[in-house]
Every structure is written in structure tokens, then in C-alpha cells.
GROMACS .gro file of C-alpha atoms in nm:
model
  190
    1UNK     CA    1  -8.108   6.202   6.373
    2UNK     CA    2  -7.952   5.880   6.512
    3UNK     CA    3  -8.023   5.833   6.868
    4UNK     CA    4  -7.782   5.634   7.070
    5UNK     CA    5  -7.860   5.512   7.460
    6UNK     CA    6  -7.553   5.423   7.713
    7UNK     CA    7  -7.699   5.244   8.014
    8UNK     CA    8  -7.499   5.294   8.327
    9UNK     CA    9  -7.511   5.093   8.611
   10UNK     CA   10  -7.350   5.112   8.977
   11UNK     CA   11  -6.954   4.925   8.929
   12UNK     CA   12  -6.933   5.018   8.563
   13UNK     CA   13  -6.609   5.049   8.349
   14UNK     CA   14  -6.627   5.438   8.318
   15UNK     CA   15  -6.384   5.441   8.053
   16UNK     CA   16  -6.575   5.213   7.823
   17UNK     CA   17  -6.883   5.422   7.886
   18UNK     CA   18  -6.762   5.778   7.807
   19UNK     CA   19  -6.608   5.699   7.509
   20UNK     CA   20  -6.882   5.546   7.321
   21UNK     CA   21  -7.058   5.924   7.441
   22UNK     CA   22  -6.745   6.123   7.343
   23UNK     CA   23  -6.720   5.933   7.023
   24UNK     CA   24  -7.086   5.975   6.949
   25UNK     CA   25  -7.112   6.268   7.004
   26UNK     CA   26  -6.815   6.418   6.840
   27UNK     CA   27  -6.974   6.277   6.500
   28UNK     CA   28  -7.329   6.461   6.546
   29UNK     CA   29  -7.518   6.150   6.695
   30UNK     CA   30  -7.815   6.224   6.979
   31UNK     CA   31  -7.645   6.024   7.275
   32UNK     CA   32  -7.830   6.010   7.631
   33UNK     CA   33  -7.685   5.848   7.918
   34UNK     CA   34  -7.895   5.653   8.124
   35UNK     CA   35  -7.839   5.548   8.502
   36UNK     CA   36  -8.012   5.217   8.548
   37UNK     CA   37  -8.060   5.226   8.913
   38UNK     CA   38  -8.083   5.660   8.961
   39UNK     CA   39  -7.919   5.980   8.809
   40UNK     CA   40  -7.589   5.982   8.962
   41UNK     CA   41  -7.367   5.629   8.932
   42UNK     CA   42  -7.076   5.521   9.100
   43UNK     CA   43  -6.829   5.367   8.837
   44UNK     CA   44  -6.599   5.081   8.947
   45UNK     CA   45  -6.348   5.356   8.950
   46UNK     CA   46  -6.462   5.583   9.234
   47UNK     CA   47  -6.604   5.814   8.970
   48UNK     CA   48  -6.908   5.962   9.022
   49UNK     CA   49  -7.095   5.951   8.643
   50UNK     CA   50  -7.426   6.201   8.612
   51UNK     CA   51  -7.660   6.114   8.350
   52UNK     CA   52  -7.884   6.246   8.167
   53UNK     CA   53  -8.226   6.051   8.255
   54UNK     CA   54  -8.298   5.743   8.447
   55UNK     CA   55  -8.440   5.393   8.312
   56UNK     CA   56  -8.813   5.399   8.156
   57UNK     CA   57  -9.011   5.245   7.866
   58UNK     CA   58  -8.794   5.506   7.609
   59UNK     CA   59  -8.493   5.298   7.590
   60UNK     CA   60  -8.718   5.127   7.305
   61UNK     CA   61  -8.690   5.449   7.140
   62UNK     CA   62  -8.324   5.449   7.040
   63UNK     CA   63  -8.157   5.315   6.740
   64UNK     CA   64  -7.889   5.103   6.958
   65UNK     CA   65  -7.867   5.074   7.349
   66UNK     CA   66  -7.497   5.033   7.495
   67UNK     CA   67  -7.342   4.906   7.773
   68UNK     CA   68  -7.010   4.911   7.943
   69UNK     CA   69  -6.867   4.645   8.114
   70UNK     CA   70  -6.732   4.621   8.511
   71UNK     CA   71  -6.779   4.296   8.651
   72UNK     CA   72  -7.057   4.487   8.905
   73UNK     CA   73  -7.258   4.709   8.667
   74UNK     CA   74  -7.268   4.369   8.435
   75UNK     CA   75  -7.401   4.169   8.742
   76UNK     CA   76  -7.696   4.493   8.782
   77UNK     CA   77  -7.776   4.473   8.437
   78UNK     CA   78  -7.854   4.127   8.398
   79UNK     CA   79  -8.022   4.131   8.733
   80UNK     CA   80  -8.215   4.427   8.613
   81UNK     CA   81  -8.610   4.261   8.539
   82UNK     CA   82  -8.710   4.613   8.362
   83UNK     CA   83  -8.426   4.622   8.149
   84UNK     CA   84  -8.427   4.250   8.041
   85UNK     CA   85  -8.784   4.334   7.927
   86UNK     CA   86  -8.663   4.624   7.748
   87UNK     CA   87  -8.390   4.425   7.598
   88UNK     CA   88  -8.595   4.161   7.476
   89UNK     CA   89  -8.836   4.407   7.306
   90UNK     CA   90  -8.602   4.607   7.129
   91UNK     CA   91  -8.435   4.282   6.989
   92UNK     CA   92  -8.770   4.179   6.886
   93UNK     CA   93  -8.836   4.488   6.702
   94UNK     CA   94  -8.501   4.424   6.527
   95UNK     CA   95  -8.280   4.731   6.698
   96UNK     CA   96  -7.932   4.723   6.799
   97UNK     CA   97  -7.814   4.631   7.102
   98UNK     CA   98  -7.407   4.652   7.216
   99UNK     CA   99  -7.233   4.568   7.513
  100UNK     CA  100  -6.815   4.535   7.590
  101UNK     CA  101  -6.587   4.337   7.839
  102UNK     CA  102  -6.846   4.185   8.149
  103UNK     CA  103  -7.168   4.318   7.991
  104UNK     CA  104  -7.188   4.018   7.725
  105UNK     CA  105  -7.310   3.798   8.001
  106UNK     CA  106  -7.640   4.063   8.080
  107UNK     CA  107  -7.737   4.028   7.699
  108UNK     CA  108  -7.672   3.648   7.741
  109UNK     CA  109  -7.883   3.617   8.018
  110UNK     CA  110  -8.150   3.814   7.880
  111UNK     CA  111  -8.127   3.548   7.541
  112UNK     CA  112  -7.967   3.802   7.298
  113UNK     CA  113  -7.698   3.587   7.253
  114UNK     CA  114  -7.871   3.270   7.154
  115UNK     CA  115  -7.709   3.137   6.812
  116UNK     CA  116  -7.462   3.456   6.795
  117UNK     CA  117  -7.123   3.583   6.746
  118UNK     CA  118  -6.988   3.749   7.072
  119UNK     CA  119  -6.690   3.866   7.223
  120UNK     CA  120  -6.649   3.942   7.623
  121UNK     CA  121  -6.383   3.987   7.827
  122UNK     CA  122  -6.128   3.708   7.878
  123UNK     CA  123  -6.296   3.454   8.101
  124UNK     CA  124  -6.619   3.555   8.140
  125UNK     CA  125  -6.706   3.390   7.785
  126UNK     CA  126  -6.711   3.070   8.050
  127UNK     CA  127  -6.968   3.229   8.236
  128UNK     CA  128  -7.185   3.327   7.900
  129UNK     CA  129  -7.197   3.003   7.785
  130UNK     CA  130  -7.375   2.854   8.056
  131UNK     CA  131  -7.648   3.140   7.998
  132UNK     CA  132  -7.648   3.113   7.633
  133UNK     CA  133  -7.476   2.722   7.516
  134UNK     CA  134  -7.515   2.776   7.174
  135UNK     CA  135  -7.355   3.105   7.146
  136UNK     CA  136  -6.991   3.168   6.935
  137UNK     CA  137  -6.735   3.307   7.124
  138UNK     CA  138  -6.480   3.483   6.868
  139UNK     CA  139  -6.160   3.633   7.002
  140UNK     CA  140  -6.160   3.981   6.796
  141UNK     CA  141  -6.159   4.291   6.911
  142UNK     CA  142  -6.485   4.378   6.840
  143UNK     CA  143  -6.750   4.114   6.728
  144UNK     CA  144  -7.103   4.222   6.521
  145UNK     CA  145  -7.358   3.977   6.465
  146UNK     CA  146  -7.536   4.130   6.202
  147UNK     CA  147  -7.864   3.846   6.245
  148UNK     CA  148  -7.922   3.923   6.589
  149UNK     CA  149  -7.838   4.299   6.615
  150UNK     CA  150  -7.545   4.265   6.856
  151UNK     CA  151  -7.162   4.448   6.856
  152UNK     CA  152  -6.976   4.321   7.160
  153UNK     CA  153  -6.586   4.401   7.247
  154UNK     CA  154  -6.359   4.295   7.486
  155UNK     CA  155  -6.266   4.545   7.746
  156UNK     CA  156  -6.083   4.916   7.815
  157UNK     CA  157  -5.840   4.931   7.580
  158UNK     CA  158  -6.081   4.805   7.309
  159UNK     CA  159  -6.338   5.097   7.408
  160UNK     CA  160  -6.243   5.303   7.086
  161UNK     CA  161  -6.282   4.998   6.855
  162UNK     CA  162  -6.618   4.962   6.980
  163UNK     CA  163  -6.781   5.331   6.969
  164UNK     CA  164  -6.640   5.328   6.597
  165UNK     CA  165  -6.833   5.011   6.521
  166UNK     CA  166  -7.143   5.112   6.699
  167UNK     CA  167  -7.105   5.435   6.472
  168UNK     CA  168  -7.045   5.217   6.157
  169UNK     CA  169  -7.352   4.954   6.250
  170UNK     CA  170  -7.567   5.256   6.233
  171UNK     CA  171  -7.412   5.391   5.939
  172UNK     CA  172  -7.197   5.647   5.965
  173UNK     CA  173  -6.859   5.672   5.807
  174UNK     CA  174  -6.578   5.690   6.103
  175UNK     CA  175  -6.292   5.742   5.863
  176UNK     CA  176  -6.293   6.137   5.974
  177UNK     CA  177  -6.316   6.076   6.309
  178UNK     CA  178  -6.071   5.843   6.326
  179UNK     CA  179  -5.843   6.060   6.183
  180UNK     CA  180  -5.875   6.362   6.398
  181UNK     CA  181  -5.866   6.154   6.694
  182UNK     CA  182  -5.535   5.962   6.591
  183UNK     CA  183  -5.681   5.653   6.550
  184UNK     CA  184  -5.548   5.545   6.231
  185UNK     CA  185  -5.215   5.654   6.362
  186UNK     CA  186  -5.247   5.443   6.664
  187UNK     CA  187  -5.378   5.135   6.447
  188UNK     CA  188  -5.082   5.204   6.199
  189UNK     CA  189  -4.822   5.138   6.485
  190UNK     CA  190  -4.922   4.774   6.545
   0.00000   0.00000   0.00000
């Protein structure tokens, strides 16, 4: 069974979190939320998230590790010694690794985004590329660099776009899902 990790850290985008989970898990796929700092985390929001487990040495046991953005969980991930270790040896070991909106600039600053695609949240791709120069900022929705491992995505309203292309990295077909959950509809509107 595919295994999917969501870190969460204190200030995080809520929204960008839970749907990668409800997404996930909707199509079958073994998803664990992780609290980087304890059990319980405070989104940016004023919403109190409960996960599943706390950091440890099994994040290297998932097929892809995911993060959600907010400006102050992305500032506790990269700050985050344990995880950046983590980080580093799952990328080594040639797993995937995602992250949307602010949390580009904790994979940056761990060196995930050396010589790779990326997307972020407008303005902080400033910020990334002092952390990682030779990185390629790209303005899609969601970005996967296939070399390094990495699916990034811009921010809140993109959060859909990015659990289906987490799915689809590992590979699972989304066209169901996005059917039942209107997604094609939505996408048909444009």
C-alpha cells in the first residue's frame, strides 16, 4: 500500500494540509499526519490540527513526505535540524518529497532544490533563490521535477492541484476522483 506523510508544523496553511489527507485518503492511500513540534498544532488559522504521530526516524519510511505552506510552519520546517536530516536522506534514497506555497523555501534550505524545477508562492521564490541560486522557478500551478523527486504548488486555492499530482507521482490514476469531487467540472469552467 502507498504510504503518504503530511508534516505539520505550528502557523501552517490548514487548508493545504487537509486536503492532500482528504484527497489521499479518499483514493485508498495510507496517509499519517505528523506534528513536527508535538501532537496537537496550531494552524495559521486558529485551528487546532491533531495528528496522528509526532516526528521520528519513520518519516524515511513513506513513499512521499508533504508539506503545507504558512509563512510560520515554513519558517519551523526549515529551522527544523531533525527534519532537514530526514529530508536529505529520503532524497538520497531517491523518495518523493512535496511541499506548496511558503514550504518551497524549507526544501530549499535543506538543498532539495539545487538544479530543480519549483514553484512557491508569489514572492517567496525571491527568498528561495538565495538558499538554492541555481534553482528554476516556473509559474504553474503545480511544478514536478521528476530528477530530484520534488512536486511543489503555489498556495490555497492550488491545494487540490497538488494532492492530485502527489497521487499521480506515485501512480495512481485521479481521473475518478476528480470526477466525484467536481474537479473536472471546476477545471472545465476556466
Amino acid at each position: 500500500m502507498t504510504k503518504v506523510a503530511v508534516v505539520f508544523a505550528p502557523g501552517c496553511e490548514e487548508v493545504e494540509g487537509l486536503t492532500i489527507v482528504d484527497v489521499l485518503c479518499r483514493m485508498g492511500v495510507e496517509v499519517t499526519m505528523v506534528g513536527l513540534e508535538g501532537q496537537v498544532v496550531p494552524g495559521a488559522h486558529q485551528i487546532e490540527l491533531t495528528c496522528d504521530t509526532v516526528l521520528d526516524d519513520h518519516l524515511l519510511d513513506y513513499d512521499l513526505v508533504a508539506f503545507p505552506g504558512g509563512r510560520g510552519g515554513a519558517q519551523k520546517l526549515s529551522a527544523n535540524k531533525q527534519l532537514a536530516d530526514l529530508m536529505r536522506r529520503r532524497n538520497a534514497a531517491g523518495k518523493w518529497n512535496a511541499a506548496m506555497c511558503a514550504a518551497p523555501t524549507a526544501l530549499a534550505a535543506y538543498g532539495l532544490l539545487d538544479h530543480r524545477d519549483y514553484t512557491c508562492f508569489p514572492g517567496f521564490e525571491k527568498e528561495i533563490a538565495q538558499l538554492a541560486t541555481d534553482a528554476h522557478f516556473k509559474e504553474d500551478i503545480t511544478v514536478v521535477d521528476e530528477g530530484g523527486k520534488v512536486v511543489t504548488s503555489r498556495g490555497p486555492a492550488t491545494a487540490l492541484a497538488f494532492a492530485f499530482r502527489i497521487a499521480e507521482v506515485l501512480g495512481l490514476d485521479t481521473k475518478q476522483i476528480k470526477h466525484e469531487m467536481l474537479y473536472d467540472y471546476l477545471m472545465a469552467q476556466k
